[in-house]
PDB file of C-alpha atoms in Angstrom:
ATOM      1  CA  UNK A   1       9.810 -14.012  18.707  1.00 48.00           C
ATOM      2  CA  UNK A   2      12.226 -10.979  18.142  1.00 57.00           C
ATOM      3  CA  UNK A   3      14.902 -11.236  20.412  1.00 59.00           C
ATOM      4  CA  UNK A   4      16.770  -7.540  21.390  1.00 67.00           C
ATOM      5  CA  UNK A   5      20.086  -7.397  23.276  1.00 78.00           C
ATOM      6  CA  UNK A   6      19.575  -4.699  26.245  1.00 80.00           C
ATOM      7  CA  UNK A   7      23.258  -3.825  24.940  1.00 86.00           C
ATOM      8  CA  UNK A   8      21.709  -2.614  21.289  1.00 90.00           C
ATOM      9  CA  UNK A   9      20.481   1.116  20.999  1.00 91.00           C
ATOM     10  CA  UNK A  10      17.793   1.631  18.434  1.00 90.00           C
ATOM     11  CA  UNK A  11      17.323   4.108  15.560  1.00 90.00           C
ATOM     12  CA  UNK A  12      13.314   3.415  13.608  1.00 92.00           C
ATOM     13  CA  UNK A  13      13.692   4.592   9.941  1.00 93.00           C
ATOM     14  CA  UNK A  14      10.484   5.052   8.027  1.00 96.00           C
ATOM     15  CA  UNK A  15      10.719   4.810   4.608  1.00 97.00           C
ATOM     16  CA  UNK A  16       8.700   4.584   1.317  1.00 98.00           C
ATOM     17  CA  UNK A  17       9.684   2.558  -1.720  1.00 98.00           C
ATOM     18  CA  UNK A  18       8.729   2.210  -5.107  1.00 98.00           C
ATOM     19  CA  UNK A  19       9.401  -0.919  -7.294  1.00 98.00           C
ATOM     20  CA  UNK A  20       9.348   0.080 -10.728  1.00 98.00           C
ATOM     21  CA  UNK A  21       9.638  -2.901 -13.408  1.00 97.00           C
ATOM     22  CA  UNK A  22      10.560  -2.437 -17.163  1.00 92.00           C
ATOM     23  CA  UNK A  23      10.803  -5.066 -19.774  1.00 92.00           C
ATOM     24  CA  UNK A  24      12.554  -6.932 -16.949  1.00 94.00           C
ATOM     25  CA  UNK A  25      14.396  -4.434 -15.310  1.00 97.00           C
ATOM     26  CA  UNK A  26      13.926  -3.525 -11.803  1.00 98.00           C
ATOM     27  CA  UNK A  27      14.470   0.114 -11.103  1.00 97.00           C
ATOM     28  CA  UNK A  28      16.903   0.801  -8.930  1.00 97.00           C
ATOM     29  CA  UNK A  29      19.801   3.214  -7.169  1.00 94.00           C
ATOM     30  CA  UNK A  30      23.370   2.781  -6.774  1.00 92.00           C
ATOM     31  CA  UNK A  31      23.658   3.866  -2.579  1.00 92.00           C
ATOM     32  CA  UNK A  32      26.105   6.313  -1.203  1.00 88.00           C
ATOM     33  CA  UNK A  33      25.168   6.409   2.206  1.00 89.00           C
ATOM     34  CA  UNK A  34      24.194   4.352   4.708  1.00 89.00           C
ATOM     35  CA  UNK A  35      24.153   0.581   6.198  1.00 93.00           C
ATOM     36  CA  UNK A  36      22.807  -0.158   2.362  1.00 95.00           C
ATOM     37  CA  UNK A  37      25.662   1.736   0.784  1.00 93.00           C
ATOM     38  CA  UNK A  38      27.659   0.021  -2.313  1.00 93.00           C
ATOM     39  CA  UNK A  39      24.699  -2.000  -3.000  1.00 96.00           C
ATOM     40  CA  UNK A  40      21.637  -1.675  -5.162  1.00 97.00           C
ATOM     41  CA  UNK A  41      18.378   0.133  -3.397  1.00 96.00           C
ATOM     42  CA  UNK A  42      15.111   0.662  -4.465  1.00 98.00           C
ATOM     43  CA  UNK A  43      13.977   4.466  -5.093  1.00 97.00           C
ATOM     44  CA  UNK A  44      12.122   5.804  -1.910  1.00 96.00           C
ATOM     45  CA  UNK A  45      13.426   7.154   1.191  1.00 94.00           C
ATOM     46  CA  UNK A  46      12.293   8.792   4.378  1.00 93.00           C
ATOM     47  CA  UNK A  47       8.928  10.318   4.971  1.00 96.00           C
ATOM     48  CA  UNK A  48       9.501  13.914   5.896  1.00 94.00           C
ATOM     49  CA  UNK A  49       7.036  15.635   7.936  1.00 93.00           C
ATOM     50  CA  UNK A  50       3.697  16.595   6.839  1.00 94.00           C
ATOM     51  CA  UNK A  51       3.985  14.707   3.915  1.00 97.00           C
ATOM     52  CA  UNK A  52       1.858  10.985   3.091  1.00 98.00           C
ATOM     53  CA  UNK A  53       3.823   8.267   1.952  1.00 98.00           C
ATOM     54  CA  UNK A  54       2.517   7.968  -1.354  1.00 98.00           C
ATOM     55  CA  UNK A  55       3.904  11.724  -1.175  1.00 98.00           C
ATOM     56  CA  UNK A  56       7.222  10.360  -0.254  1.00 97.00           C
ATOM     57  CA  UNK A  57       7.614   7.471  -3.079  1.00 98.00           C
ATOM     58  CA  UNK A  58       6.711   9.963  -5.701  1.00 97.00           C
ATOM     59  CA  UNK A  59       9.242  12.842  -4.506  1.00 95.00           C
ATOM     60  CA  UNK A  60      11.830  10.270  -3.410  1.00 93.00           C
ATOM     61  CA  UNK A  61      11.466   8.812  -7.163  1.00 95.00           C
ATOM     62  CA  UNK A  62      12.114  12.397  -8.674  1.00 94.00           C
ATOM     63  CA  UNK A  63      15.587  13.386  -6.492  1.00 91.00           C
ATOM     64  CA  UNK A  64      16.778   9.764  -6.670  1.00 91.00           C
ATOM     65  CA  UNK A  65      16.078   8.217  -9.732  1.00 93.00           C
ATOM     66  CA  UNK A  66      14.953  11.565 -11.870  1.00 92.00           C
ATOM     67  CA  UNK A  67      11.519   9.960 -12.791  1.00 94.00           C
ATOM     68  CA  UNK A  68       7.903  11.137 -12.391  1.00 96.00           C
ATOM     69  CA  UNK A  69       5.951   7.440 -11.632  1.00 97.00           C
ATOM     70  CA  UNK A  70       2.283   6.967 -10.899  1.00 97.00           C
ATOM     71  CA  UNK A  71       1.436   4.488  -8.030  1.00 98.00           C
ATOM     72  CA  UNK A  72      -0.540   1.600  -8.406  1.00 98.00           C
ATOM     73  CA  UNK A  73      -0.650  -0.316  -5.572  1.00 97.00           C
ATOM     74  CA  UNK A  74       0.271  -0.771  -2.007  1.00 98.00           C
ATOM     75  CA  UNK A  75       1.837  -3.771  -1.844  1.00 97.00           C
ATOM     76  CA  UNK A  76       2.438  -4.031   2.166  1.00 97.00           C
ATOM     77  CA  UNK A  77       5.438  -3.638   5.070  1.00 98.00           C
ATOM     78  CA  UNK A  78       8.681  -5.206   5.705  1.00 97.00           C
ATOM     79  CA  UNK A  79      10.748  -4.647   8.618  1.00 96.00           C
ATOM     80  CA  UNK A  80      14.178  -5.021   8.818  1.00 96.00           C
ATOM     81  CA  UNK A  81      16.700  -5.109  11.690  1.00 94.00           C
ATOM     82  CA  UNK A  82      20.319  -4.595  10.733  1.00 95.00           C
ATOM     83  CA  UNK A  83      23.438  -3.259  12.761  1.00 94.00           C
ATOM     84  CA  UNK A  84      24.585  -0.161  11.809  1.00 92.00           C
ATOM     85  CA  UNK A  85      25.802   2.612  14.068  1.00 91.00           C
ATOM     86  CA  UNK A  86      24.932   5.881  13.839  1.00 87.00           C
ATOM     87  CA  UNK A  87      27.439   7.911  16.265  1.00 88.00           C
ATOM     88  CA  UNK A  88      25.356  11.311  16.283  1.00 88.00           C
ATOM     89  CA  UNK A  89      22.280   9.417  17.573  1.00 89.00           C
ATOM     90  CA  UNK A  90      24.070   6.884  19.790  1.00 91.00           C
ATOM     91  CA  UNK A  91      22.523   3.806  18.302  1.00 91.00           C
ATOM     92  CA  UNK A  92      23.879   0.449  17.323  1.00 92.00           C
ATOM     93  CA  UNK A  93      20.921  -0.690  14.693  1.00 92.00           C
ATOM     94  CA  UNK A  94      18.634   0.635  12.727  1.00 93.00           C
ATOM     95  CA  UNK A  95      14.888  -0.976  12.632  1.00 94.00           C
ATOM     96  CA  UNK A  96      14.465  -0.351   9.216  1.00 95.00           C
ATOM     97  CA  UNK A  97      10.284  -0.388   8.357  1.00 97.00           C
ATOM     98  CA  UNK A  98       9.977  -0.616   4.354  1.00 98.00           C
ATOM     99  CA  UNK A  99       6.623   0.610   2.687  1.00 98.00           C
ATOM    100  CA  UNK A 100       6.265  -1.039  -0.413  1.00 98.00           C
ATOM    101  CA  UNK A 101       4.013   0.350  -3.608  1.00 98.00           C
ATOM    102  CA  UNK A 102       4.134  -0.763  -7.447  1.00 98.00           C
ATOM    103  CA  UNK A 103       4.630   2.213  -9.565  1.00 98.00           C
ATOM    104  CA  UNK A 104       4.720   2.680 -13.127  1.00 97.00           C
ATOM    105  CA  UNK A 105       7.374   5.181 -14.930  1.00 95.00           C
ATOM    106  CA  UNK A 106       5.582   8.360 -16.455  1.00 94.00           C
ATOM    107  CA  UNK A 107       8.358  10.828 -17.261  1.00 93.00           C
ATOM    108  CA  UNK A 108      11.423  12.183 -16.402  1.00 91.00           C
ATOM    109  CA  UNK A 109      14.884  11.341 -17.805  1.00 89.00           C
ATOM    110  CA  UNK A 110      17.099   8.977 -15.788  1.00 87.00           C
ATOM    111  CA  UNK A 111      19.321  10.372 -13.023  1.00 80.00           C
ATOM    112  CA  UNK A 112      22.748   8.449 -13.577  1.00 78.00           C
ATOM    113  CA  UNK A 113      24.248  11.904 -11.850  1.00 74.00           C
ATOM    114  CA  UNK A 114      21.155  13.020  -9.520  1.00 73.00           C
ATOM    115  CA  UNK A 115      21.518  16.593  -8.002  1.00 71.00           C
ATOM    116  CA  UNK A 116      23.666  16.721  -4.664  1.00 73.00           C
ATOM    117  CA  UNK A 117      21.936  17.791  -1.530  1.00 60.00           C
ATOM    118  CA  UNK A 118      22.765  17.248   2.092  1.00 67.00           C
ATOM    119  CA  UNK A 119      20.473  13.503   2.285  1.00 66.00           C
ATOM    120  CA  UNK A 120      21.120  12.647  -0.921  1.00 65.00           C
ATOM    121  CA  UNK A 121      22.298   9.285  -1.138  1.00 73.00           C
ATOM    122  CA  UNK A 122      21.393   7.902  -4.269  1.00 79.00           C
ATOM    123  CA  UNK A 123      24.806   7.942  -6.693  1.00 86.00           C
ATOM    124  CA  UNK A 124      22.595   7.682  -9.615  1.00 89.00           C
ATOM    125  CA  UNK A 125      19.845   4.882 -10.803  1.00 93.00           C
ATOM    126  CA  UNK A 126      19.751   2.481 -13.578  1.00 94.00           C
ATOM    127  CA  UNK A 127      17.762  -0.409 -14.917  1.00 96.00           C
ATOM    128  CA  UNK A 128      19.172  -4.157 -14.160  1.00 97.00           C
ATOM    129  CA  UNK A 129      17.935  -7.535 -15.414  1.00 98.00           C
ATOM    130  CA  UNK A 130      15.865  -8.544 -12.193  1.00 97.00           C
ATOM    131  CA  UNK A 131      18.213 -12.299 -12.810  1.00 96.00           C
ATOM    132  CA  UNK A 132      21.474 -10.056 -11.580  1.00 97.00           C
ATOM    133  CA  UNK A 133      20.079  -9.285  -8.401  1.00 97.00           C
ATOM    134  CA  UNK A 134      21.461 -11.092  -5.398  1.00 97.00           C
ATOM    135  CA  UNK A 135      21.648 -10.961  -2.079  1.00 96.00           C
ATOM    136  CA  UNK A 136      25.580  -9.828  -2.140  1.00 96.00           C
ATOM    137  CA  UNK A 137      24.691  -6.875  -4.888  1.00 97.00           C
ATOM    138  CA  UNK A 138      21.328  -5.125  -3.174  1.00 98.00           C
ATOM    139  CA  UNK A 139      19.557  -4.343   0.006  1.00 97.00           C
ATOM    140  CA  UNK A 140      17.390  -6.645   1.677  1.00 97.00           C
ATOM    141  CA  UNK A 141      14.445  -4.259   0.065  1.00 98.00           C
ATOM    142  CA  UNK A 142      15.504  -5.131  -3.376  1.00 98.00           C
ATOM    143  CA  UNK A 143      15.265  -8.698  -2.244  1.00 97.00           C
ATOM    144  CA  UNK A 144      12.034  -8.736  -0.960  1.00 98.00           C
ATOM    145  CA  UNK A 145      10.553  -6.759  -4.219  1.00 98.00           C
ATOM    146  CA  UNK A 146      12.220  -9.608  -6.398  1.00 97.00           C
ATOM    147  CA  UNK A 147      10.581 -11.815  -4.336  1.00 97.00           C
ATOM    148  CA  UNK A 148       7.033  -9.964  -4.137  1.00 97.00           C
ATOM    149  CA  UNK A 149       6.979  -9.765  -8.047  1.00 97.00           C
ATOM    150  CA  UNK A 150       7.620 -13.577  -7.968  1.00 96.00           C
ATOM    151  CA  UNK A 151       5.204 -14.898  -5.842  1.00 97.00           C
ATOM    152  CA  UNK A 152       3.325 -11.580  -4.415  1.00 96.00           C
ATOM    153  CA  UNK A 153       3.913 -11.959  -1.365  1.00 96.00           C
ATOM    154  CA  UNK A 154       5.883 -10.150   1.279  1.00 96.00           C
ATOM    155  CA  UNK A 155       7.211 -11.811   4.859  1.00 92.00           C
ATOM    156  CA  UNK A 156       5.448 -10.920   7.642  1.00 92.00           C
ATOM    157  CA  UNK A 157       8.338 -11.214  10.612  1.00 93.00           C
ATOM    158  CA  UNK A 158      10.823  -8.469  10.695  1.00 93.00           C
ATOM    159  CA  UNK A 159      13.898  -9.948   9.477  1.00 94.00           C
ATOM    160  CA  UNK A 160      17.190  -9.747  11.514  1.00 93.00           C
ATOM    161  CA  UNK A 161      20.018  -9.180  10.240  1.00 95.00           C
ATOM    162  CA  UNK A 162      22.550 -10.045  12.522  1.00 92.00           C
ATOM    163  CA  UNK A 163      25.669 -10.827   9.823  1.00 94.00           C
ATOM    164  CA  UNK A 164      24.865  -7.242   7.728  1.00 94.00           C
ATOM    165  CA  UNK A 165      28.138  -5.999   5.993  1.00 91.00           C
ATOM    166  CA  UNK A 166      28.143  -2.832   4.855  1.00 89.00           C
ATOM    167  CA  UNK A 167      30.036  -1.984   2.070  1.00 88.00           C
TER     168      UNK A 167
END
């Protein structure tokens, strides 16, 4: 059972994310911003309004990572609670709800210097051997796709994380 401290203020993020695998590369983004910053992230992002979320991992794909991808399958939800503050909102954490899809590059040339706009917060993408990703290097999403394209499967209890360092 999820335990909440009536001290903690709440932020829900919705996000899409795509997990893009090349000869053993995982796809990802070098973070600017956020409770995830100085780590590795997986392309995706918020879903705007009026927009799907397949919607969201393919435009999310093209400002972060500079790639066109074609989605082939929903893989599932993870949920993720982390401390972070967010002083405009007056929140403490962020429940952080992942939607996961496979995708497969189409086009596009890599963004190692994507185009700046305010909500940007990718500092450019790259390809990494999916055996340098840790737990110290990458969000908890990065994680959790390593661990999906290892034994697909995702967990099903959000996962707390109560020690989160941002860096």
């Amino acid at each position: 059972m999820l335990v909440l401290n009536e001290n903690e203020k709440w932020h829900r993020h919705l996000g899409a994310y795509g997990i893009c695998v090349y000869e053993e590369k995982l796809l990802v983004i070098q973070k600017g911003t956020g409770p995830y910053r100085g780590r590795y992230d997986l392309p995706g992002g918020t879903v705007e309004a009026n927009e799907s979320l397949t919607e969201a991992v393919k435009r999310e794909c093209m400002e972060e990572a500079g790639i066109n991808v074609y989605i082939t399958k929903n893989i599932g939800v993870c949920d993720y609670l982390i401390p972070y503050e967010l002083p405009k909102r007056g929140t403490s954490h962020i429940h952080h709800v992942a939607v996961f899809y496979l995708v497969q590059y189409l086009a596009g040339q890599l963004a190692t210097n994507p185009e700046k706009f305010e909500g940007q917060d990718s500092l450019g993408a790259l390809w990494v051997p999916m055996n340098d990703i840790t737990p110290d290097n990458s969000s908890p999403l990065v994680v959790q796709a390593i661990e999906w394209l290892n034994t697909e499967q995702l967990l099903l209890e959000a996962q707390r994380l109560d020690d989160w360092v941002t860096l």
